[in-house]
Structures are given as C-alpha cells and as structure tokens.
Coordinates of C-alpha atoms and ligand atoms in Angstrom, one line a residue:
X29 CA 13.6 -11.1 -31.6
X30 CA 13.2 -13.9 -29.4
X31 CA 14.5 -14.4 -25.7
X32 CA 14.5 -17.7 -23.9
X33 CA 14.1 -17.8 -20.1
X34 CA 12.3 -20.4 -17.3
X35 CA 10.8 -17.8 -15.8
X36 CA 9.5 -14.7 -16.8
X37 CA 8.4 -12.2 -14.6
X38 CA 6.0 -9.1 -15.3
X39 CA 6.3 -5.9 -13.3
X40 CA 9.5 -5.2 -11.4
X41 CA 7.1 -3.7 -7.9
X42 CA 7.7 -5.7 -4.5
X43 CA 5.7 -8.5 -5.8
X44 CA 7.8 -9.4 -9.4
X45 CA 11.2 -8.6 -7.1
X46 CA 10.5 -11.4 -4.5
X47 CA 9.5 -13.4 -7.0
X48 CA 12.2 -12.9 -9.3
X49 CA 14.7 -13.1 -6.4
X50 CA 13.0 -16.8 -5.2
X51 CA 12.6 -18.3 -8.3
X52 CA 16.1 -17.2 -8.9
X53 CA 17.1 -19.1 -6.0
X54 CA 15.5 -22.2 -7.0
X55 CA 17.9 -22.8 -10.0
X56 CA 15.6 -20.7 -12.5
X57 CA 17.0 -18.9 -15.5
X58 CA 14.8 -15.8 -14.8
X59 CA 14.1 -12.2 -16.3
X60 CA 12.0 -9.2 -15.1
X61 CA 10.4 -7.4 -17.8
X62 CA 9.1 -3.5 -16.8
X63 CA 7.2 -1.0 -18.6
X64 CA 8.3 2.1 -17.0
X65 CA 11.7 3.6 -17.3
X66 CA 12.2 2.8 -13.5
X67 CA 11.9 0.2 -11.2
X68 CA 9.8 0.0 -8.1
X69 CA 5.8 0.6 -9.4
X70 CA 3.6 1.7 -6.7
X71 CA 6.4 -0.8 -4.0
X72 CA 8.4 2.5 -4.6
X73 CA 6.1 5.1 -3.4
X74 CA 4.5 3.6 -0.6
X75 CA 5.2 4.4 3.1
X76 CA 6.6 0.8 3.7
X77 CA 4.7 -0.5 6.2
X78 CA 4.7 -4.4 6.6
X79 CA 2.2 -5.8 9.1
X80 CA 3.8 -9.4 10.7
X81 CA 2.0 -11.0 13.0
X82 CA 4.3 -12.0 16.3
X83 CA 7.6 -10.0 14.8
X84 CA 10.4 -9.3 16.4
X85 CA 9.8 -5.5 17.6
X86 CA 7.0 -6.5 19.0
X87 CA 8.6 -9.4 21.0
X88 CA 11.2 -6.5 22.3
X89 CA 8.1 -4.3 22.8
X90 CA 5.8 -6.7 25.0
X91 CA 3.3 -6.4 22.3
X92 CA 1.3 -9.5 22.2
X93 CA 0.0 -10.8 19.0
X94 CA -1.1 -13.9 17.1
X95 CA -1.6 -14.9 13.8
X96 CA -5.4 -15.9 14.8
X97 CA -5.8 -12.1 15.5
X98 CA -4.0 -10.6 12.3
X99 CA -6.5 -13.3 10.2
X100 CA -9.4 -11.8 11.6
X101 CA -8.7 -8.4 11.8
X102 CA -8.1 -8.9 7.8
X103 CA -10.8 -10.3 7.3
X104 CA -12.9 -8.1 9.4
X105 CA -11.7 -5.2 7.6
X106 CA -12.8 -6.6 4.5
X107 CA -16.0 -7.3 5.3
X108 CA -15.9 -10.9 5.3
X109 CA -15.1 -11.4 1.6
X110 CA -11.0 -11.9 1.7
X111 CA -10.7 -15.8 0.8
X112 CA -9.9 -17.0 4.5
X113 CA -7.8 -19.5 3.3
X114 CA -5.4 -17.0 1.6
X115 CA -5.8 -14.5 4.1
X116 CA -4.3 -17.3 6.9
X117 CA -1.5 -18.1 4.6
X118 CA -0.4 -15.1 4.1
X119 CA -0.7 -14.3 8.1
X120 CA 1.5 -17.8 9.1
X121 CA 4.1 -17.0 5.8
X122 CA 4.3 -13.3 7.3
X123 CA 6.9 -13.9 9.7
X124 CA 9.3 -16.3 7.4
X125 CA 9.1 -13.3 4.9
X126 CA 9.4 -10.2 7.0
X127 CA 13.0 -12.1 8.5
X128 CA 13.8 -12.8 4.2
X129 CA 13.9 -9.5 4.1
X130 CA 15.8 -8.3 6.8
X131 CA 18.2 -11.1 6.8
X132 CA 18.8 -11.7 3.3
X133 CA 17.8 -8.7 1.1
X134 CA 19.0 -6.8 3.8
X135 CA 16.0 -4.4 4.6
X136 CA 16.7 -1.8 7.1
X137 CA 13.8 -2.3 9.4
X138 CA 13.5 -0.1 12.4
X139 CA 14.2 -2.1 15.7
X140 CA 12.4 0.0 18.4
X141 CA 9.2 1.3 16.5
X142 CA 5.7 -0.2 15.2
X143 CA 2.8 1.2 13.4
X144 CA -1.0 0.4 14.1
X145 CA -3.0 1.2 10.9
X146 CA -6.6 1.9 11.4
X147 CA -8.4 -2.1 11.4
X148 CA -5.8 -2.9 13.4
X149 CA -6.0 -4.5 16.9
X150 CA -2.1 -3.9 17.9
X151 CA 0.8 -2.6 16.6
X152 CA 2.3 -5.0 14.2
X153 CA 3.6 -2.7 11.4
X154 CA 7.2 -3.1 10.7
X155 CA 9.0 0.1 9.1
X156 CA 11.9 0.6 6.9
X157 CA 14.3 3.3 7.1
X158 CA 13.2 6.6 6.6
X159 CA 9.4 5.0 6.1
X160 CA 9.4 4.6 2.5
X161 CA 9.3 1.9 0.1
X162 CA 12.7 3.2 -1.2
X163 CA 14.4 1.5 1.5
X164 CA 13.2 -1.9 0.0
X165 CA 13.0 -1.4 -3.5
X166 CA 16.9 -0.1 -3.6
X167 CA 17.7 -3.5 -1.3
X168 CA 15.7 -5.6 -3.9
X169 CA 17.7 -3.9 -6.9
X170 CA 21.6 -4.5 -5.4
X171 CA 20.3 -8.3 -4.8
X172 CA 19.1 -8.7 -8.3
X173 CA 22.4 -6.9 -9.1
X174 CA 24.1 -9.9 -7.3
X175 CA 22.2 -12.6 -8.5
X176 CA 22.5 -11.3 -12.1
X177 CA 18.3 -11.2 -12.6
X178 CA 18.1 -9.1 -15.9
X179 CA 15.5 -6.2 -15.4
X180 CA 14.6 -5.1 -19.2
X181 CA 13.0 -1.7 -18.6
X182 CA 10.8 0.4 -21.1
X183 CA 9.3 -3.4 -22.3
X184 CA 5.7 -3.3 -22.2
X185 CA 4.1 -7.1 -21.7
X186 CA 1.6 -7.0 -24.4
X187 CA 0.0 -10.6 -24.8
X188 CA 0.6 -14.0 -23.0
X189 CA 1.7 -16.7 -25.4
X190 CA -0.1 -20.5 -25.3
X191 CA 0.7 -23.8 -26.8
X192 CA -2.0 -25.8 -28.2
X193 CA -3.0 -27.1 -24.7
X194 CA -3.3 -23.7 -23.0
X195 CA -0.2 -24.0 -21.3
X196 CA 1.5 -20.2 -21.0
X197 CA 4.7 -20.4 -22.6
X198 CA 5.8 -16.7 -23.2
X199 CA 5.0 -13.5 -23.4
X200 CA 4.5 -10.9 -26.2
X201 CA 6.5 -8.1 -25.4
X202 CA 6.8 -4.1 -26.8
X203 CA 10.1 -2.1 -26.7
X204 CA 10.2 1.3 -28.7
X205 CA 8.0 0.1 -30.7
X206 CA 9.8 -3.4 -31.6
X207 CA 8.5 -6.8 -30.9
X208 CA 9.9 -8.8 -28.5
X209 CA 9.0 -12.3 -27.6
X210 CA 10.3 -13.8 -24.1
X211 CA 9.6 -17.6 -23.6
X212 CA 9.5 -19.4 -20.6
X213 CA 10.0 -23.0 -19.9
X214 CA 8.9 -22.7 -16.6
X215 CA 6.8 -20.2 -16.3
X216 CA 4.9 -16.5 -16.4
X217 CA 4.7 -14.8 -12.8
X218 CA 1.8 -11.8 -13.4
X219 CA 2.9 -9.1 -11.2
X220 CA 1.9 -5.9 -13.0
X221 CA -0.2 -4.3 -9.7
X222 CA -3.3 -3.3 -9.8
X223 CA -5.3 -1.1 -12.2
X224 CA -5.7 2.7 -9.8
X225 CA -4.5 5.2 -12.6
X226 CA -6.8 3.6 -15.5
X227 CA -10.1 6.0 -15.1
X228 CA -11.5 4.3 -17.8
X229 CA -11.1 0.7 -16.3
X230 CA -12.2 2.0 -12.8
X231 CA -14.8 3.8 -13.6
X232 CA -16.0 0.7 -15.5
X233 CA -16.7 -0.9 -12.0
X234 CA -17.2 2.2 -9.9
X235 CA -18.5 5.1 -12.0
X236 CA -18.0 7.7 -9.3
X237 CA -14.4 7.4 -9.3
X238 CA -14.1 9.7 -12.1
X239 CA -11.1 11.8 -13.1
X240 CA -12.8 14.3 -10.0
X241 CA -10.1 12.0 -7.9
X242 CA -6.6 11.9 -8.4
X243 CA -4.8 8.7 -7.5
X244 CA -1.7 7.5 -5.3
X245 CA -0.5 5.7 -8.4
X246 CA 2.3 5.2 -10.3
X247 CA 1.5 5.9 -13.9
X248 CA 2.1 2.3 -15.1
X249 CA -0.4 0.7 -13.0
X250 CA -3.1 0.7 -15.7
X251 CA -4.5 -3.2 -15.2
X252 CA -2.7 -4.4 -17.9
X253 CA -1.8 -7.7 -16.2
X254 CA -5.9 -8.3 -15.5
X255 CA -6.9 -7.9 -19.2
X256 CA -4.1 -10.1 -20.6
X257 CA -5.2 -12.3 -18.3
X258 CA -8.6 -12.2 -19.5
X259 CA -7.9 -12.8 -22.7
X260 CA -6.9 -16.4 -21.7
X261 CA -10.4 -17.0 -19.7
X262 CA -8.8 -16.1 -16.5
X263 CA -11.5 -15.3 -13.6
X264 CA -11.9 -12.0 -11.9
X265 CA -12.8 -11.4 -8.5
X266 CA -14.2 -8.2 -6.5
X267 CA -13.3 -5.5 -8.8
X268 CA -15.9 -3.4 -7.8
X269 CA -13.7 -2.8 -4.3
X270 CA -11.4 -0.1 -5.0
X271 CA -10.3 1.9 -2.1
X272 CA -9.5 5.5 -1.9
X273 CA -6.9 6.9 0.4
X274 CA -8.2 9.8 2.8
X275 CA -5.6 12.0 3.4
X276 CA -3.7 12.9 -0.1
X277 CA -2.8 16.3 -1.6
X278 CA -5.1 17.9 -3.1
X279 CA -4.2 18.5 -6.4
X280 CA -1.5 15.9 -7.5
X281 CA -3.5 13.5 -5.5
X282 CA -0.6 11.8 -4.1
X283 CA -0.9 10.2 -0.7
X284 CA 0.4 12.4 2.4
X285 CA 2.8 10.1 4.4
X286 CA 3.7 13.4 6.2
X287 CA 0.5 13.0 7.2
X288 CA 0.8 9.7 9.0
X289 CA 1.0 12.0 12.1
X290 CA -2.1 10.4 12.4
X291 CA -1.1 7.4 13.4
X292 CA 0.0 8.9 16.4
X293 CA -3.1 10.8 17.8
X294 CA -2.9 13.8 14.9
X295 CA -6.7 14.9 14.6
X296 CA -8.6 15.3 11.7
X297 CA -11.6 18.3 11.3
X298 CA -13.5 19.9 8.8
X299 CA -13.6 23.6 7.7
X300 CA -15.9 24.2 10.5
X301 CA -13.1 23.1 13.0
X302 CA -14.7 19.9 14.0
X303 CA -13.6 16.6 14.4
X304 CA -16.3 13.9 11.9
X305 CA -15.1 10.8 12.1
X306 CA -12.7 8.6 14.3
X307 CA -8.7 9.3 13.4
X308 CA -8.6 5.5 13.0
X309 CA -11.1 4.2 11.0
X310 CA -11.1 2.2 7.8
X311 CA -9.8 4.3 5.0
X312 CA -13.1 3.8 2.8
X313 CA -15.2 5.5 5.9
X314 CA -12.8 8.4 6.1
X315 CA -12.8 8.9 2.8
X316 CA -16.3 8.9 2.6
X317 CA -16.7 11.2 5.5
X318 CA -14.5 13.6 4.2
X319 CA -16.4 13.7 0.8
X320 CA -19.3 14.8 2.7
X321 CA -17.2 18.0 4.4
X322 CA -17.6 21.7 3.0
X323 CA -15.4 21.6 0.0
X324 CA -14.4 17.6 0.0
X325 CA -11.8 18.4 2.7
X326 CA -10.5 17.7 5.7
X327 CA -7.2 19.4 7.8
X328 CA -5.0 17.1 9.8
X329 CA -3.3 19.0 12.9
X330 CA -1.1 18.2 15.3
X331 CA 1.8 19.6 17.7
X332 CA 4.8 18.8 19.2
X333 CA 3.7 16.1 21.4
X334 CA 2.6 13.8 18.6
X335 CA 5.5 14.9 16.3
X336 CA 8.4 14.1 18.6
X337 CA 7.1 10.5 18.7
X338 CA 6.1 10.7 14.9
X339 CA 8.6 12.8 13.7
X340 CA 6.6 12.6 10.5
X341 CA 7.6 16.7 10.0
X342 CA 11.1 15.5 10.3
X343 CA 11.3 12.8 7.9
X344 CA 8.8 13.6 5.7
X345 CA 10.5 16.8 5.0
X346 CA 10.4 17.3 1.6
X347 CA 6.5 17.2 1.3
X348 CA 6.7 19.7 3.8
X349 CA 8.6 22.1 1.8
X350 CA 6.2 20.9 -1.2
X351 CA 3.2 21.6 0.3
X352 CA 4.4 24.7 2.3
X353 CA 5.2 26.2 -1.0
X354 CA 1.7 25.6 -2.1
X355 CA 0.0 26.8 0.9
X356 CA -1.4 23.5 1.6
X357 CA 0.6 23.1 5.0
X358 CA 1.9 25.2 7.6
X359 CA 3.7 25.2 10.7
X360 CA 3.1 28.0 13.0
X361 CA 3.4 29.0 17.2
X362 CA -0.4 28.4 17.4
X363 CA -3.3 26.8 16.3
X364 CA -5.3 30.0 15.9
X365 CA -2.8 31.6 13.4
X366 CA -3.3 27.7 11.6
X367 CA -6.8 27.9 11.6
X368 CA -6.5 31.3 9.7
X369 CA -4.3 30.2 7.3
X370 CA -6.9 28.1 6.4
X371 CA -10.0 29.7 6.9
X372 CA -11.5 27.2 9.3
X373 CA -13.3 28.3 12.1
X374 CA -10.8 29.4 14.8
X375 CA -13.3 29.4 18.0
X376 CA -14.9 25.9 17.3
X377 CA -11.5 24.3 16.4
X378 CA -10.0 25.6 20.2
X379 CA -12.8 24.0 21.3
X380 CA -12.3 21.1 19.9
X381 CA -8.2 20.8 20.9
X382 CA -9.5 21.5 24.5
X383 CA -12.2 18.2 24.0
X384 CA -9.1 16.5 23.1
X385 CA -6.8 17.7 25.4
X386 CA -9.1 16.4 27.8
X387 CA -10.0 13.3 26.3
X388 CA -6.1 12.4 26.2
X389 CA -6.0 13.2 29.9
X390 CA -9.1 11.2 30.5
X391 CA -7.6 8.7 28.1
X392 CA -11.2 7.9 26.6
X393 CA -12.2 9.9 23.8
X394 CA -16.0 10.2 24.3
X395 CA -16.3 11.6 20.5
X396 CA -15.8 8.8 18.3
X397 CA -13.8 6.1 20.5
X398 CA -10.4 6.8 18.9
X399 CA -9.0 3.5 19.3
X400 CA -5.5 4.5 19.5
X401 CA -5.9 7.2 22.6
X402 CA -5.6 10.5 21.3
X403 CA -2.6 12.9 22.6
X404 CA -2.2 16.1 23.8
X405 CA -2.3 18.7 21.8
X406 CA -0.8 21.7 23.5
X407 CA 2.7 22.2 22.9
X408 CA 4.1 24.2 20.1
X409 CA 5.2 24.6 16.8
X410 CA 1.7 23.2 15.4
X411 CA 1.7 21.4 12.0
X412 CA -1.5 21.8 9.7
X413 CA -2.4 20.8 6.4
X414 CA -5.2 20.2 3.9
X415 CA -6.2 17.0 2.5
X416 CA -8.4 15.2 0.2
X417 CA -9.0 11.3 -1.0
X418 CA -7.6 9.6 -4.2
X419 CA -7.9 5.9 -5.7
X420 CA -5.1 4.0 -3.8
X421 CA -5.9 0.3 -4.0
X422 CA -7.5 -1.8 -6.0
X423 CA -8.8 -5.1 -4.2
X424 CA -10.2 -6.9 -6.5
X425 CA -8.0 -8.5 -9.9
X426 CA -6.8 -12.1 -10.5
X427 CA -8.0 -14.9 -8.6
X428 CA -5.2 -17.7 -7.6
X429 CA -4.8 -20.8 -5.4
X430 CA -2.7 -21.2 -2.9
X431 CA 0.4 -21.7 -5.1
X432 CA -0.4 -18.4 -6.4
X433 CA -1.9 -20.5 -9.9
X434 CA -4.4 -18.1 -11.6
X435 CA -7.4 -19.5 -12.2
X436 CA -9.8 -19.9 -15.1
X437 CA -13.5 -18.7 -15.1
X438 CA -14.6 -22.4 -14.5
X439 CA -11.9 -22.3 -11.2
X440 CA -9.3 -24.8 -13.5
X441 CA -5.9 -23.8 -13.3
X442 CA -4.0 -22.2 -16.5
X443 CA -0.9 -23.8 -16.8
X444 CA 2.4 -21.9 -17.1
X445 CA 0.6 -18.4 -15.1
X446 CA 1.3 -17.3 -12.1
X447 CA 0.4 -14.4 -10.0
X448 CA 0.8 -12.0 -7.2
X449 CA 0.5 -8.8 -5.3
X450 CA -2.0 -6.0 -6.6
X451 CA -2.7 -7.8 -9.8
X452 CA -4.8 -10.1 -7.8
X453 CA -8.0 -10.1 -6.1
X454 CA -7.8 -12.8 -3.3
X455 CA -6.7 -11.0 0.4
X456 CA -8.2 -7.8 0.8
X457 CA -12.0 -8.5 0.3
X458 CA -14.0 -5.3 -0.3
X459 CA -11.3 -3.5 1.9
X460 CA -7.7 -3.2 2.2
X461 CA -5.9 -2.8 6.0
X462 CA -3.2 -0.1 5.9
X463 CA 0.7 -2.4 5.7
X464 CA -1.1 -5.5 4.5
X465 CA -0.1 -4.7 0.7
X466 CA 3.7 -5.3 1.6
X467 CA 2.8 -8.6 3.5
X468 CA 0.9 -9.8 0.7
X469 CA 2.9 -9.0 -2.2
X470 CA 6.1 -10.1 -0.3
X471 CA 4.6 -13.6 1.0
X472 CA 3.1 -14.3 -2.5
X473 CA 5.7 -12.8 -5.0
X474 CA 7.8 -15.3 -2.7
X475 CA 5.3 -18.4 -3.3
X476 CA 4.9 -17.8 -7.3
X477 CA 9.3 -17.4 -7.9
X478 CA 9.3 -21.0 -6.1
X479 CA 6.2 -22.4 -7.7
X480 CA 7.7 -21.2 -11.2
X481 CA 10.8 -22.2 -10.5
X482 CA 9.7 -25.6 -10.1
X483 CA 8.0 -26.4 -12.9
Ligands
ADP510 P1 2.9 -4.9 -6.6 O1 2.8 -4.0 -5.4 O2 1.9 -5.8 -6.8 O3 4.3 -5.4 -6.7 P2 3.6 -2.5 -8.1 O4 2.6 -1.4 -8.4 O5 4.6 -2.2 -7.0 O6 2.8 -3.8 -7.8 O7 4.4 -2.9 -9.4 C1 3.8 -3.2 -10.6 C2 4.8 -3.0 -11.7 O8 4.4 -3.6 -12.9 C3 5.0 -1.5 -12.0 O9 6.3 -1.1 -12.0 C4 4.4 -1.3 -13.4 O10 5.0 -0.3 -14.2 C5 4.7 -2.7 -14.0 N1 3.8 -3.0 -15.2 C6 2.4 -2.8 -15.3 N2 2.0 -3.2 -16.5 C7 3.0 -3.7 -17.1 C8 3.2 -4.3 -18.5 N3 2.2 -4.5 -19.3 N4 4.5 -4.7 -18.8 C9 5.5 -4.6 -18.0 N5 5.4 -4.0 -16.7 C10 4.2 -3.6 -16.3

C-alpha cells in the first residue's frame, strides 16, 4: 500500500517528536513511523536532564551562566572535535526550546532544582518531574494526540525512496511483514537514534565493545537510520566515539539513575575501599577507571546528607527494590555492615569516608579535586550499590548543516533528507556531556520539522 504525507518522520524518540510536532505546526501533513511497539526510544529511558544555558532556575538561583561558557564546555568535553558551528547553535537555540517545552508541550520542569553533570562549569541542567524522560515523552504523546500527528507503530523504515535526481521522496516501510510505502512531498526527517544495541555495528568501529558490555539502550536503536542513509552516499562522521556509561547494573546493563546520588557528592571506590578517580569526571574516564578495578567494578555510597538533597533513594525507588532484590544495593545503619555486604575492605573504606568527611569540612578535596565539593558523609541510613559501564551513546552518525540537511560524502546536500538527534554525528565530538542529548535532539528535531515543513 501506499501512504501520502509532506513529511515523514522516522523514529518517534525526543528528536522525531519535536520534529513531528514543528513541522506539524508549519502547515505540514505529517506522520511518525516507529519500529517498536512503543513510543519513546532511548528519550523514554533517560534521566531527563536538559542543559540550557541562562534558564530560568538558574536566574531564580543566582547561577550565572552564558551561552559562551556552555559552547566551550561542549566542546571541551569533546575534545575539540564537535563542529563549533553546531555546537553554538544548539547553545543560543537552547533557551527558545527548553521554554517550547515548558510552555507549549507542557513539560513539568522542576522550578527550584539544577543538575551539574560532570564537564560541566555550573549548574544548568533542567529536570522534569520525577527525573525521567517519561515526563516528556507522555507530554510529547497528548500533543501529538491534539494535533492529530499519526504515530504508526510496529513499521520498520526499511529504504529511503529517490526520484531520478536524488531527491528523497519516500520511504520503504515494513509492517508484519507487509510493504508499506509512505511518500513525502516535503520531506524525510532521520530520527532513528543512534546505533548502542547493534554489537555488530559497534564493534565494527570499536572492537572492544563486545557483547562483555551491556548497553543503556532501547532495543530498537540498531543504526538503522545511518545505513539507509548510506545507501544514498550520505557521509559519516566520528563513529569511532561511542561512550559508555560508568555507573549501570551489572547484569541488565541498564544505566543507574538511582545512582545520580553522585551528582550530589555520592563517592565512588573500588573493592579495596578506595576512592580512583574524581566523582565528576567525563564518563569515558570513569568508565575507563572502573574497567581497571578488581572485577570491573566500582560501589557508589552515600548517606543521608547527600540523599535528603538528592533524594535519588526516594524517587528512584523502584530500582531500589530491583536491585535490593538482587543484592546489588543495600541500605543499612552503617557503612561497615555495607562494606560487608559487599566484601570490600571495611577498614580502608572508613578511612576513606573520614578523608572525605574532612575534605567536605575543608571544602577542598585534596584526592582528585572533586569539582562539585564533596559532602559529608556521616549521617545514617547509608545507601550502597555496585556498578559497572555499558555502551550509552553513540557520538558519531550522520553529518548535517545547519538546517539539519544530511550531507553527502562530497559535503552536497541530499535533497528531501533531514536529520537529527542520536542519528547524527555533529555536537558531541569524541565525547558526550551528561543533559546535552535532550538539548540537542530537542533544538534540532525542532529545526528539521520547520525545514521540512517548508519545503
Ligand atoms: P533520539 O534521542 O535521537 O530522539 P531515540 O533513541 O529516543 O533517539 O529514538 C529513536 C527511535 O527511532 C526509537 O524509538 C527507535 O525504535 C526508532 N527507530 C529506529 N530505527 C527505526 C526504523 N528503521 N524504523 C522506524 N523506527 C526506528
């Protein structure tokens, strides 16, 4: 059967919704095609977090901020090979789409709290109720509700479709095993994330990250958007930069976000009971650092100090029960009786909560320079659990301009394609900041629905 749309849009994560929504906006007859019985992708399962650059918490906070300062911090985190022209877009466009979604999709942004993600120089991390990308994803559906934006689920993009001048005109489409062909007059927004649960395409660029490592990842984020992309010529940029994600469970390899405790002054240490490597750091050197611990784990700890400000236990309370069940996390009077549970040195880890304790006091951590001051940790019940890296993020994919065109191996613009969010390669460089997935995917899902729309 054939379908006719102006727009068609691939993958139904944060990125195809605010595209879908804009290009809705703009007058366009538009569909979201998804492969997965549900909606959401990897949007769905993330923590939430949406770095903005001068937002309004921070304005009520006293924080001071600039978009100058987001840019380099980006970039810097990166290691220098983001595309600084994208990376400044998305910083200015930050702003104009953190207040879309508060104001229009109605996202339920906490007024009085901030994160700082390692990278970071200041707080500037927005968070939505409850700190999952739940909060945004069931906003996004009851607008597409509203607008009438068809989402077909269980419809597998197979192939994009040409006309004789390399325009993209439609996609090839699978559901059930039945061909179905969606055309669009205006055009074909690529928003089908990035490529984390495909060992064999991983693996391709980084061997080590065999099936040893579990991933973060929804099961549809296979890459499927890069190859069909391919197909047509389309360039590739940074692949080789896939980030893992330190702190994750150790056998389902999903990420921890009870866990983000550490965002708050939890400590991290080794069977041995020793702090390794600063709380804060870049995700790729924690992960790396706990790779090189006795068994390729590292506990995260932390009392009631840091969990009345994180409440992390509180919210995250399902994991808890989870991984409570599993023996992976425990809650208990005192740290020694922790330490036991898991066999990690109970002596040197005292130690080490006194070096803290006094460090906080001190408030310089002459260990490793935690960046974010560490807190006390003195006051009971004590939270502990085990934790291991996954594949989280994949940096590297589809290279666009700055109206989110994909581009062809000679840098010429394929007609008729669009992209944005994982799918592409241009923000991140060879590392991607904790909360700078949302801002991306939301300021450039929002540039390819208007760009569509208007062609
Ligand atoms: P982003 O953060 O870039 O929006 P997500 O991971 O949140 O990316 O969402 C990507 C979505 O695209 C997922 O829901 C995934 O199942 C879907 N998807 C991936 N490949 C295809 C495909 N070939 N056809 C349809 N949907 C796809």
């Amino acid at each position: 059967t054939e379908q006719n749309f102006d727009v068609v849009v691939i993958g139904s994560g944060g990125a195809g919704l605010s595209a879908a929504i804009t290009a809705k906006n703009a007058g366009a007859d538009v569909v979201i095609i998804e492969k997965m019985p549900t909606v959401g992708g990897n949007s769905l399962i993330t923590g939430g977090q949406m770095n903005v650059p001068g937002n309004w918490v921070q304005k009520s906070m006293g924080i001071e901020d600039s978009i100058d300062v987001f840019v380099q911090d980006t970039l810097k985190g990166g290691d220098y090979l983001g595309d600084p022209e994208m990376v400044r877009l998305m910083a200015e466009e930050a702003l104009p789409a953190a207040e879309w979604l508060r104001d229009y999709i109605k996202v339920d942004f906490y007024p009085d709290q901030l994160f700082q993600f390692g990278g970071h120089s200041v707080k500037r991390a927005l968070i939505p109720r409850n700190h999952t990308g739940a909060e945004w994803i069931s906003k996004f559906m009851a607008k597409t509700d509203e607008l009438e934006i068809p989402i077909h689920t269980r419809t597998t993009a197979t192939a994009l479709i040409q006309d004789q001048n390399g325009r993209v005109i439609g996609v090839e489409a699978e559901k059930n095993g039945q061909k179905i062909t969606y055309m669009a007059d205006r055009g074909v927004i690529m928003a089908t994330g990035g490529f984390g649960a495909n060992v064999a395409m991983r693996t391709k660029y980084v061997p080590e990250l065999d099936n040893r490592y579990g991933t973060t990842n929804a099961r549809g984020i296979m890459g499927d958007g890069i190859v069909m992309a391919q197909k047509l010529n389309a360039k590739t940029h940074n692949m080789e930069s896939i980030q893992t994600y330190p702190i994750c469970h150790t056998d389902t390899g999903v990420i921890s976000l009870i866990a983000d405790s550490r965002f708050f002054g939890a400590i991290v240490v080794n069977k041995e009971g020793h702090r390794f490597v600063e709380e804060l750091e870049r995700r790729d050197v924690i992960s790396r650092a706990i790779l090189a611990q006795t068994n390729q784990q590292a506990y995260v700890l932390w009392g009631s100090e840091i969990e009345q400000i994180a409440e992390t236990a509180k919210v995250h309370k399902d994991e808890f029960n989870e991984l409570n069940r599993k023996g992976m996390m425990y809650k208990a009077d005192s740290i020694e009786e922790l330490a036991s549970k898991f066999g990690v040195d109970k002596k040197a880890l005292m130690k080490q909560v006194e070096r803290v304790n006094q460090f906080a006091k001190n408030g310089k951590d002459s260990e490793f320079n935690h960046r974010g001051g560490l807190k006390p940790i003195m006051k009971a019940p004590f939270y502990m659990l085990v934790a291991k890296p996954s594949v989280h993020h994949t940096m590297g994919g589809l290279m666009t301009d700055t109206k989110t065109r994909v581009l062809d191996s000679k840098g010429k613009v394929i007609d008729g394609l669009y992209a944005a969010g994982e799918v592409t390669g241009m923000t991140h460089g060879s590392n991607r900041l904790g909360g700078n997935a949302i801002t991306d995917i939301t300021v450039f899902g929002r540039i390819a629905g208007k760009e569509a729309a208007a062609h």
